[in-house]
């Protein structure tokens, strides 16, 4: 083992054992070491068998599988962040059930050990020449490309929103960014009366259940502190429905009615006036019709899109700016050596971590087939999962496919609030993510579903 490898191993162990509040130096040192070992300063040209752009959930999972198959230094990952966040935890952080430091680890510690990591951003995609140029002016030539860059949060697209989010002890919050998520609990604490308004934007959204999850958690919080009677809870969604899958929407409507939550569909946040505590919404069915709403608390979900760097490459994306793939194979419709996974993909599935997990074996097997010149035989059925947390002890576990039909794992009706599903969401899923998915060992619950199907406990 080289000196560099020994230092890297030691720092990796130290970063795992330190409390997050005191390990920022270790994280920085370890990230710098990985970056140095993967990308020598003087080198500006690289070649690889597989280039993975994006080190999030999907990128890590597939890179782990590929590096085990192909061996050391055959895979390069381009990822600028030094922290890897388990984003599904953000909703629980907003409600005070988890802490922000529990939601992340150093990126260097979760990337597969046999990949080369360039801690830079992909700036230009050139699929005609099989190259990607990074923010550090590195030119990377690949045989296969996996695009896993996720979604871009466009807080600045709503006038006044960024200003409102950065006001100390302000009334506006958002669980979608680690920069703002901790403000949510403070907003809950200081809200005593008036309107608590929650939004869902007119754009694709990562984890589309999260905007209403935080609404349910907040409503429960207000009840727990005996101040719900003075607070109006309002959910303004740009969607025409409460939830996209009717099987679960039919279960959610009685919950919002029982809890006296006002739901306004086709209603989109277009501006925030923080000095006046006013949010301006538009009626999407009548675009010229706008109205103002006073708030004591505003939880804003930003419009989202594919990252600008990706959207600029018209050869790779569809009209909406997402990677134009075959929804079954996840292979690009034009460039057969390009694949996509996760939120940046143009496949019409719900954008969740569970979707990326289910896509990962499909993408991996089809990429290997493409490398070997074989037919792509593995297909993705659109599986997505959304644990709809409805309070501090309850959750509805929604699972469904491309056609929005339920695709449930457990032998009990999942369209009901259950404490067992809440425990699954809060305690088991994070461990599954860190210990199995990112290492390429979790492919979604297909096998578990087959086993569970042998048992019936009053399932509808």
Short mmCIF file of C-alpha atoms in Angstrom, two decimals:
data_model
loop_
_atom_site.label_atom_id
_atom_site.label_comp_id
_atom_site.label_asym_id
_atom_site.label_seq_id
_atom_site.Cartn_x
_atom_site.Cartn_y
_atom_site.Cartn_z
CA UNK A 1 0.00 0.00 0.00
CA UNK A 2 1.40 3.41 -0.97
CA UNK A 3 1.83 6.28 1.50
CA UNK A 4 -0.94 8.15 -0.30
CA UNK A 5 -3.32 5.22 0.08
CA UNK A 6 -2.44 4.80 3.75
CA UNK A 7 -3.13 8.49 4.47
CA UNK A 8 -6.37 8.30 2.50
CA UNK A 9 -7.53 5.24 4.45
CA UNK A 10 -6.67 6.87 7.78
CA UNK A 11 -8.49 10.09 6.93
CA UNK A 12 -11.50 8.11 5.70
CA UNK A 13 -11.75 6.35 9.08
CA UNK A 14 -11.29 9.60 10.96
CA UNK A 15 -14.01 11.34 8.93
CA UNK A 16 -16.47 8.58 9.73
CA UNK A 17 -15.71 8.61 13.44
CA UNK A 18 -15.69 12.36 14.06
CA UNK A 19 -18.79 14.29 15.08
CA UNK A 20 -19.80 16.36 12.07
CA UNK A 21 -19.62 19.60 13.98
CA UNK A 22 -15.88 19.18 14.45
CA UNK A 23 -14.73 17.32 11.35
CA UNK A 24 -14.77 20.08 8.74
CA UNK A 25 -10.97 20.08 8.58
CA UNK A 26 -10.86 16.30 8.09
CA UNK A 27 -13.53 16.52 5.37
CA UNK A 28 -11.59 19.24 3.56
CA UNK A 29 -8.27 17.35 3.82
CA UNK A 30 -9.80 14.08 2.67
CA UNK A 31 -11.65 15.71 -0.23
CA UNK A 32 -8.47 17.48 -1.31
CA UNK A 33 -6.53 14.23 -1.16
CA UNK A 34 -9.08 12.36 -3.27
CA UNK A 35 -9.15 15.21 -5.75
CA UNK A 36 -5.35 15.30 -5.95
CA UNK A 37 -5.06 11.55 -6.39
CA UNK A 38 -7.73 11.50 -9.09
CA UNK A 39 -6.70 14.58 -11.04
CA UNK A 40 -3.06 15.69 -11.04
CA UNK A 41 -2.78 19.46 -11.24
CA UNK A 42 -0.83 19.52 -14.49
CA UNK A 43 -3.14 17.12 -16.34
CA UNK A 44 -5.96 18.57 -18.41
CA UNK A 45 -6.84 15.58 -20.58
CA UNK A 46 -8.32 12.31 -19.39
CA UNK A 47 -9.62 9.17 -21.02
CA UNK A 48 -11.87 6.56 -19.45
CA UNK A 49 -14.07 3.67 -20.26
CA UNK A 50 -17.01 5.19 -18.37
CA UNK A 51 -17.57 8.78 -17.33
CA UNK A 52 -20.19 9.43 -14.65
CA UNK A 53 -21.24 13.07 -14.40
CA UNK A 54 -22.82 13.54 -10.98
CA UNK A 55 -22.02 11.86 -7.68
CA UNK A 56 -25.50 11.81 -6.20
CA UNK A 57 -27.60 8.76 -5.40
CA UNK A 58 -27.88 7.35 -8.92
CA UNK A 59 -24.35 8.24 -9.99
CA UNK A 60 -22.79 6.63 -6.91
CA UNK A 61 -24.90 3.48 -7.14
CA UNK A 62 -24.09 2.78 -10.78
CA UNK A 63 -20.43 3.81 -10.45
CA UNK A 64 -20.07 1.29 -7.61
CA UNK A 65 -21.48 -1.49 -9.78
CA UNK A 66 -19.37 -0.50 -12.79
CA UNK A 67 -16.09 -0.19 -10.87
CA UNK A 68 -16.53 -3.67 -9.40
CA UNK A 69 -17.11 -5.06 -12.88
CA UNK A 70 -14.51 -3.09 -14.83
CA UNK A 71 -11.77 -2.72 -12.23
CA UNK A 72 -9.73 0.22 -10.89
CA UNK A 73 -9.43 3.53 -12.78
CA UNK A 74 -11.86 2.59 -15.54
CA UNK A 75 -14.53 4.96 -14.22
CA UNK A 76 -14.23 8.71 -13.66
CA UNK A 77 -16.78 10.63 -11.59
CA UNK A 78 -17.17 14.38 -12.06
CA UNK A 79 -18.79 15.88 -8.95
CA UNK A 80 -18.06 19.33 -7.47
CA UNK A 81 -19.62 18.95 -4.01
CA UNK A 82 -17.56 17.97 -0.99
CA UNK A 83 -20.68 16.81 0.86
CA UNK A 84 -23.14 14.13 -0.17
CA UNK A 85 -26.62 14.73 1.27
CA UNK A 86 -29.34 12.18 1.91
CA UNK A 87 -32.00 14.58 0.72
CA UNK A 88 -35.09 12.55 1.72
CA UNK A 89 -34.16 13.42 5.32
CA UNK A 90 -34.73 17.14 4.75
CA UNK A 91 -38.46 16.86 5.46
CA UNK A 92 -37.77 15.32 8.86
CA UNK A 93 -35.16 17.99 9.59
CA UNK A 94 -37.78 20.63 8.87
CA UNK A 95 -40.03 19.11 11.51
CA UNK A 96 -37.25 18.75 14.08
CA UNK A 97 -37.14 14.94 13.89
CA UNK A 98 -33.60 14.85 12.51
CA UNK A 99 -30.60 17.19 12.49
CA UNK A 100 -28.87 18.55 9.41
CA UNK A 101 -25.54 16.96 10.36
CA UNK A 102 -27.22 13.54 10.22
CA UNK A 103 -28.07 14.05 6.55
CA UNK A 104 -24.61 14.22 4.98
CA UNK A 105 -21.22 12.57 4.72
CA UNK A 106 -18.02 13.64 2.95
CA UNK A 107 -18.38 12.93 -0.76
CA UNK A 108 -14.96 11.29 -0.71
CA UNK A 109 -16.18 8.73 1.81
CA UNK A 110 -19.18 7.57 -0.25
CA UNK A 111 -17.62 7.37 -3.70
CA UNK A 112 -16.46 3.90 -4.81
CA UNK A 113 -12.78 3.41 -3.95
CA UNK A 114 -11.80 2.24 -7.44
CA UNK A 115 -13.08 5.31 -9.33
CA UNK A 116 -11.17 8.49 -10.15
CA UNK A 117 -12.86 11.60 -8.77
CA UNK A 118 -12.58 15.03 -10.38
CA UNK A 119 -14.05 17.50 -7.91
CA UNK A 120 -15.22 19.84 -10.63
CA UNK A 121 -18.41 20.73 -12.46
CA UNK A 122 -19.24 19.53 -15.96
CA UNK A 123 -19.47 22.71 -18.04
CA UNK A 124 -19.76 21.46 -21.61
CA UNK A 125 -21.14 18.24 -23.09
CA UNK A 126 -19.99 17.24 -26.57
CA UNK A 127 -21.65 13.89 -27.36
CA UNK A 128 -20.57 14.00 -31.01
CA UNK A 129 -16.94 13.79 -29.92
CA UNK A 130 -17.52 11.74 -26.74
CA UNK A 131 -16.09 14.43 -24.51
CA UNK A 132 -17.01 16.52 -21.49
CA UNK A 133 -15.18 19.69 -20.43
CA UNK A 134 -15.13 20.59 -16.76
CA UNK A 135 -14.97 23.83 -14.80
CA UNK A 136 -11.25 23.16 -14.26
CA UNK A 137 -10.79 22.98 -18.04
CA UNK A 138 -10.23 19.23 -17.94
CA UNK A 139 -11.14 17.53 -21.19
CA UNK A 140 -12.48 14.02 -20.56
CA UNK A 141 -12.92 11.52 -23.37
CA UNK A 142 -15.17 8.55 -22.68
CA UNK A 143 -16.43 5.34 -24.23
CA UNK A 144 -19.68 5.48 -22.25
CA UNK A 145 -21.30 8.45 -20.51
CA UNK A 146 -23.74 8.33 -17.60
CA UNK A 147 -25.47 11.62 -16.83
CA UNK A 148 -26.62 11.82 -13.21
CA UNK A 149 -26.61 15.54 -12.46
CA UNK A 150 -29.96 15.77 -10.69
CA UNK A 151 -32.13 18.89 -10.62
CA UNK A 152 -31.29 22.56 -10.26
CA UNK A 153 -33.14 24.61 -7.61
CA UNK A 154 -34.23 27.92 -9.11
CA UNK A 155 -35.09 29.99 -6.05
CA UNK A 156 -34.14 33.14 -7.97
CA UNK A 157 -36.93 32.60 -10.50
CA UNK A 158 -39.46 33.84 -7.93
CA UNK A 159 -38.90 37.56 -7.27
CA UNK A 160 -38.34 38.30 -3.60
CA UNK A 161 -37.95 34.68 -2.53
CA UNK A 162 -34.17 34.60 -2.00
CA UNK A 163 -34.37 37.86 -0.05
CA UNK A 164 -37.15 36.44 2.11
CA UNK A 165 -35.24 33.22 2.81
CA UNK A 166 -32.13 35.08 3.97
CA UNK A 167 -33.86 37.35 6.52
CA UNK A 168 -32.68 36.37 10.02
CA UNK A 169 -35.59 34.88 12.01
CA UNK A 170 -37.76 35.45 8.96
CA UNK A 171 -41.13 33.98 8.13
CA UNK A 172 -40.16 32.19 4.90
CA UNK A 173 -38.50 28.78 4.77
CA UNK A 174 -37.80 25.87 2.46
CA UNK A 175 -36.80 22.27 3.13
CA UNK A 176 -35.37 21.78 -0.35
CA UNK A 177 -31.91 23.20 0.28
CA UNK A 178 -29.44 22.45 3.08
CA UNK A 179 -28.88 26.19 3.10
CA UNK A 180 -32.44 26.88 4.26
CA UNK A 181 -33.86 23.66 5.71
CA UNK A 182 -33.01 24.42 9.33
CA UNK A 183 -35.02 27.66 9.17
CA UNK A 184 -38.21 25.62 8.84
CA UNK A 185 -38.31 24.51 12.46
CA UNK A 186 -37.62 28.06 13.62
CA UNK A 187 -40.55 29.27 11.50
CA UNK A 188 -42.78 26.67 13.12
CA UNK A 189 -41.69 27.76 16.58
CA UNK A 190 -42.36 31.44 16.01
CA UNK A 191 -45.70 31.08 14.19
CA UNK A 192 -48.55 31.77 16.61
CA UNK A 193 -51.45 32.82 14.38
CA UNK A 194 -52.42 33.84 10.85
CA UNK A 195 -51.81 31.92 7.63
CA UNK A 196 -49.24 29.14 7.31
CA UNK A 197 -48.93 28.76 3.54
CA UNK A 198 -47.26 25.84 1.73
CA UNK A 199 -46.55 25.78 -2.01
CA UNK A 200 -45.90 23.38 -4.90
CA UNK A 201 -44.38 24.96 -8.07
CA UNK A 202 -45.35 24.72 -11.73
CA UNK A 203 -42.30 22.66 -12.65
CA UNK A 204 -40.87 19.17 -12.24
CA UNK A 205 -40.04 18.56 -8.58
CA UNK A 206 -37.69 16.17 -6.83
CA UNK A 207 -39.66 14.09 -4.33
CA UNK A 208 -43.04 15.57 -5.32
CA UNK A 209 -44.61 14.40 -2.06
CA UNK A 210 -42.29 16.55 0.09
CA UNK A 211 -44.19 19.85 -0.29
CA UNK A 212 -47.24 18.33 1.36
CA UNK A 213 -45.27 16.19 3.80
CA UNK A 214 -43.90 19.32 5.47
CA UNK A 215 -47.42 20.73 5.48
CA UNK A 216 -48.77 17.70 7.38
CA UNK A 217 -45.83 17.76 9.80
CA UNK A 218 -46.31 21.49 10.42
CA UNK A 219 -50.04 21.10 11.01
CA UNK A 220 -49.33 18.35 13.54
CA UNK A 221 -46.68 20.53 15.19
CA UNK A 222 -49.20 23.34 15.64
CA UNK A 223 -51.67 20.90 17.22
CA UNK A 224 -49.03 19.51 19.57
CA UNK A 225 -48.31 23.02 20.85
CA UNK A 226 -52.01 23.89 21.18
CA UNK A 227 -51.90 26.77 18.72
CA UNK A 228 -53.58 25.17 15.73
CA UNK A 229 -56.86 26.96 16.44
CA UNK A 230 -55.22 30.32 15.70
CA UNK A 231 -53.47 29.23 12.49
CA UNK A 232 -54.93 28.66 9.03
CA UNK A 233 -53.03 25.94 7.16
CA UNK A 234 -53.14 26.47 3.38
CA UNK A 235 -51.67 24.27 0.65
CA UNK A 236 -51.37 26.02 -2.72
CA UNK A 237 -50.33 23.56 -5.41
CA UNK A 238 -49.76 24.14 -9.10
CA UNK A 239 -51.01 20.60 -9.76
CA UNK A 240 -54.65 19.92 -10.65
CA UNK A 241 -54.73 17.17 -7.99
CA UNK A 242 -53.58 16.67 -4.40
CA UNK A 243 -51.36 13.74 -5.41
CA UNK A 244 -50.69 12.29 -8.85
CA UNK A 245 -51.67 8.71 -8.03
CA UNK A 246 -55.42 8.45 -7.44
CA UNK A 247 -55.10 5.43 -5.16
CA UNK A 248 -53.22 7.57 -2.63
CA UNK A 249 -54.90 10.89 -3.39
CA UNK A 250 -58.19 9.27 -2.36
CA UNK A 251 -56.60 8.48 1.00
CA UNK A 252 -55.08 11.95 1.43
CA UNK A 253 -58.21 14.02 0.78
CA UNK A 254 -59.98 12.77 3.95
CA UNK A 255 -56.84 13.63 5.94
CA UNK A 256 -56.71 17.25 4.78
CA UNK A 257 -60.46 17.61 5.36
CA UNK A 258 -60.25 16.13 8.85
CA UNK A 259 -57.39 18.48 9.71
CA UNK A 260 -59.13 21.50 8.19
CA UNK A 261 -56.40 22.21 5.64
CA UNK A 262 -57.37 24.49 2.74
CA UNK A 263 -56.15 23.06 -0.57
CA UNK A 264 -56.03 25.29 -3.65
CA UNK A 265 -55.11 23.48 -6.88
CA UNK A 266 -53.69 25.11 -10.03
CA UNK A 267 -52.27 27.86 -7.82
CA UNK A 268 -48.66 28.90 -8.40
CA UNK A 269 -46.37 31.15 -6.33
CA UNK A 270 -44.96 33.93 -8.56
CA UNK A 271 -43.63 36.56 -6.13
CA UNK A 272 -42.85 37.17 -2.46
CA UNK A 273 -42.94 40.59 -0.78
CA UNK A 274 -41.06 39.92 2.47
CA UNK A 275 -41.33 43.48 3.78
CA UNK A 276 -45.12 43.11 3.77
CA UNK A 277 -45.38 39.34 4.45
CA UNK A 278 -47.32 38.91 1.24
CA UNK A 279 -47.13 36.08 -1.29
CA UNK A 280 -48.51 36.55 -4.79
CA UNK A 281 -50.05 33.61 -6.62
CA UNK A 282 -51.36 33.08 -10.12
CA UNK A 283 -54.31 30.99 -11.24
CA UNK A 284 -52.81 28.62 -13.81
CA UNK A 285 -56.18 28.16 -15.46
CA UNK A 286 -56.45 31.95 -15.84
CA UNK A 287 -52.84 33.17 -16.14
CA UNK A 288 -53.76 36.84 -15.95
CA UNK A 289 -55.53 36.31 -12.67
CA UNK A 290 -53.32 36.90 -9.63
CA UNK A 291 -54.08 37.32 -5.95
CA UNK A 292 -52.21 38.24 -2.79
CA UNK A 293 -52.10 36.18 0.38
CA UNK A 294 -50.86 37.42 3.74
CA UNK A 295 -48.69 34.91 5.57
CA UNK A 296 -47.33 34.41 9.06
CA UNK A 297 -45.30 31.51 7.69
CA UNK A 298 -44.53 30.63 4.07
CA UNK A 299 -42.93 27.36 3.05
CA UNK A 300 -41.79 27.85 -0.54
CA UNK A 301 -40.77 25.11 -2.94
CA UNK A 302 -38.61 26.55 -5.75
CA UNK A 303 -39.23 25.81 -9.41
CA UNK A 304 -36.73 23.23 -10.62
CA UNK A 305 -35.08 22.29 -13.88
CA UNK A 306 -32.22 20.30 -15.31
CA UNK A 307 -28.90 22.10 -14.67
CA UNK A 308 -28.18 24.89 -17.16
CA UNK A 309 -24.96 23.23 -18.33
CA UNK A 310 -26.92 20.17 -19.41
CA UNK A 311 -29.89 22.05 -20.84
CA UNK A 312 -27.55 24.03 -23.11
CA UNK A 313 -26.57 20.84 -24.96
CA UNK A 314 -29.56 20.56 -27.26
CA UNK A 315 -28.23 17.33 -28.74
CA UNK A 316 -28.72 15.58 -25.41
CA UNK A 317 -31.98 16.97 -24.05
CA UNK A 318 -35.65 17.01 -24.91
CA UNK A 319 -37.79 20.15 -25.14
CA UNK A 320 -38.08 20.31 -21.36
CA UNK A 321 -34.29 20.25 -20.94
CA UNK A 322 -33.97 16.71 -19.59
CA UNK A 323 -31.82 13.92 -21.04
CA UNK A 324 -33.77 12.40 -23.91
CA UNK A 325 -33.76 8.69 -23.09
CA UNK A 326 -35.75 5.62 -23.93
CA UNK A 327 -37.89 5.27 -20.82
CA UNK A 328 -37.44 1.49 -20.69
CA UNK A 329 -33.68 1.14 -21.23
CA UNK A 330 -32.55 4.62 -19.98
CA UNK A 331 -30.34 4.83 -23.09
CA UNK A 332 -30.21 8.09 -25.05
CA UNK A 333 -32.46 7.98 -28.10
CA UNK A 334 -29.72 9.30 -30.42
CA UNK A 335 -26.35 8.66 -28.79
CA UNK A 336 -26.21 4.98 -27.94
CA UNK A 337 -23.20 5.35 -25.65
CA UNK A 338 -25.04 7.84 -23.41
CA UNK A 339 -27.31 6.89 -20.52
CA UNK A 340 -29.05 8.84 -17.77
CA UNK A 341 -30.29 8.08 -14.27
CA UNK A 342 -32.27 9.94 -11.64
CA UNK A 343 -33.86 13.37 -11.69
CA UNK A 344 -32.09 14.70 -14.83
CA UNK A 345 -33.53 11.91 -16.96
CA UNK A 346 -36.41 12.60 -19.31
CA UNK A 347 -38.11 9.35 -18.35
CA UNK A 348 -41.65 10.19 -17.14
CA UNK A 349 -41.34 8.69 -13.66
CA UNK A 350 -41.69 10.48 -10.33
CA UNK A 351 -38.30 11.94 -9.39
CA UNK A 352 -37.34 10.18 -6.14
CA UNK A 353 -34.33 8.38 -4.66
CA UNK A 354 -36.35 5.16 -4.89
CA UNK A 355 -36.66 5.68 -8.64
CA UNK A 356 -32.89 6.00 -8.95
CA UNK A 357 -32.46 2.79 -6.95
CA UNK A 358 -34.82 0.92 -9.28
CA UNK A 359 -33.15 2.40 -12.36
CA UNK A 360 -29.62 1.53 -11.21
CA UNK A 361 -29.57 -2.19 -12.14
CA UNK A 362 -31.24 -1.38 -15.47
CA UNK A 363 -28.70 1.29 -16.32
CA UNK A 364 -25.78 -0.86 -15.15
CA UNK A 365 -26.77 -3.96 -17.10
CA UNK A 366 -27.57 -1.98 -20.23
CA UNK A 367 -24.30 -0.04 -20.06
CA UNK A 368 -22.35 -3.30 -19.80
CA UNK A 369 -24.36 -4.67 -22.73
CA UNK A 370 -23.53 -1.54 -24.74
CA UNK A 371 -19.83 -1.91 -23.92
CA UNK A 372 -19.92 -5.51 -25.11
CA UNK A 373 -21.93 -4.71 -28.24
CA UNK A 374 -24.94 -6.72 -27.08
CA UNK A 375 -28.66 -6.04 -27.17
CA UNK A 376 -30.13 -4.07 -24.26
CA UNK A 377 -32.57 -6.43 -22.56
CA UNK A 378 -33.14 -4.98 -19.08
CA UNK A 379 -36.09 -2.61 -18.71
CA UNK A 380 -37.34 -0.11 -16.11
CA UNK A 381 -41.05 -0.11 -15.26
CA UNK A 382 -41.17 3.42 -13.85
CA UNK A 383 -41.16 2.31 -10.21
CA UNK A 384 -41.21 5.18 -7.73
CA UNK A 385 -41.83 5.37 -4.03
CA UNK A 386 -42.93 8.30 -1.90
CA UNK A 387 -43.23 7.84 1.87
CA UNK A 388 -45.93 10.43 2.58
CA UNK A 389 -45.21 11.43 6.16
CA UNK A 390 -48.48 12.75 7.60
CA UNK A 391 -47.28 13.65 11.09
CA UNK A 392 -44.83 12.78 13.83
CA UNK A 393 -45.85 9.11 13.95
CA UNK A 394 -47.66 8.28 10.72
CA UNK A 395 -46.84 7.69 7.07
CA UNK A 396 -48.53 6.44 3.90
CA UNK A 397 -46.04 4.55 1.75
CA UNK A 398 -46.95 5.26 -1.87
CA UNK A 399 -45.40 2.98 -4.49
CA UNK A 400 -46.37 3.05 -8.15
CA UNK A 401 -45.22 2.60 -11.76
CA UNK A 402 -45.20 4.58 -15.01
CA UNK A 403 -48.94 4.18 -15.41
CA UNK A 404 -49.55 5.47 -11.86
CA UNK A 405 -50.80 2.07 -10.79
CA UNK A 406 -49.93 0.96 -7.23
CA UNK A 407 -46.85 -1.28 -7.12
CA UNK A 408 -46.78 -2.04 -3.43
CA UNK A 409 -44.24 -4.09 -1.51
CA UNK A 410 -45.91 -4.99 1.75
CA UNK A 411 -48.84 -7.41 2.29
CA UNK A 412 -50.99 -4.76 3.97
CA UNK A 413 -52.95 -1.86 2.44
CA UNK A 414 -50.42 0.92 1.98
CA UNK A 415 -52.98 3.65 1.37
CA UNK A 416 -53.48 3.98 5.11
CA UNK A 417 -51.53 5.96 7.72
CA UNK A 418 -49.25 3.58 9.59
CA UNK A 419 -46.65 3.92 12.34
CA UNK A 420 -44.69 1.02 10.83
CA UNK A 421 -44.20 2.96 7.58
CA UNK A 422 -43.11 6.00 9.57
CA UNK A 423 -40.39 3.93 11.27
CA UNK A 424 -39.36 2.61 7.86
CA UNK A 425 -39.03 6.17 6.56
CA UNK A 426 -37.30 7.66 9.61
CA UNK A 427 -34.95 4.90 10.70
CA UNK A 428 -34.54 2.13 8.13
CA UNK A 429 -34.38 4.00 4.82
CA UNK A 430 -31.37 6.17 5.75
CA UNK A 431 -29.38 3.08 6.73
CA UNK A 432 -30.41 1.34 3.51
CA UNK A 433 -29.26 4.37 1.52
CA UNK A 434 -25.83 4.80 3.10
CA UNK A 435 -24.94 1.15 3.54
CA UNK A 436 -26.45 -0.48 0.47
CA UNK A 437 -27.68 1.85 -2.27
CA UNK A 438 -24.60 4.03 -2.59
CA UNK A 439 -22.46 0.88 -2.63
CA UNK A 440 -24.49 -0.57 -5.48
CA UNK A 441 -26.17 -3.33 -3.50
CA UNK A 442 -29.75 -2.01 -3.32
CA UNK A 443 -31.81 -2.23 -6.50
CA UNK A 444 -35.19 -1.34 -5.08
CA UNK A 445 -37.72 -3.66 -3.43
CA UNK A 446 -38.54 -5.92 -6.40
CA UNK A 447 -37.20 -9.07 -4.77
CA UNK A 448 -38.78 -8.16 -1.43
CA UNK A 449 -42.10 -7.59 -3.18
CA UNK A 450 -41.99 -11.07 -4.68
CA UNK A 451 -41.37 -12.59 -1.25
CA UNK A 452 -44.03 -10.48 0.44
CA UNK A 453 -46.59 -11.38 -2.22
CA UNK A 454 -46.76 -14.86 -0.65
CA UNK A 455 -48.37 -13.32 2.44
CA UNK A 456 -51.78 -11.69 2.63
CA UNK A 457 -53.04 -9.69 5.54
CA UNK A 458 -56.27 -8.16 4.33
CA UNK A 459 -54.60 -6.45 1.37
CA UNK A 460 -56.97 -4.71 -1.01
#
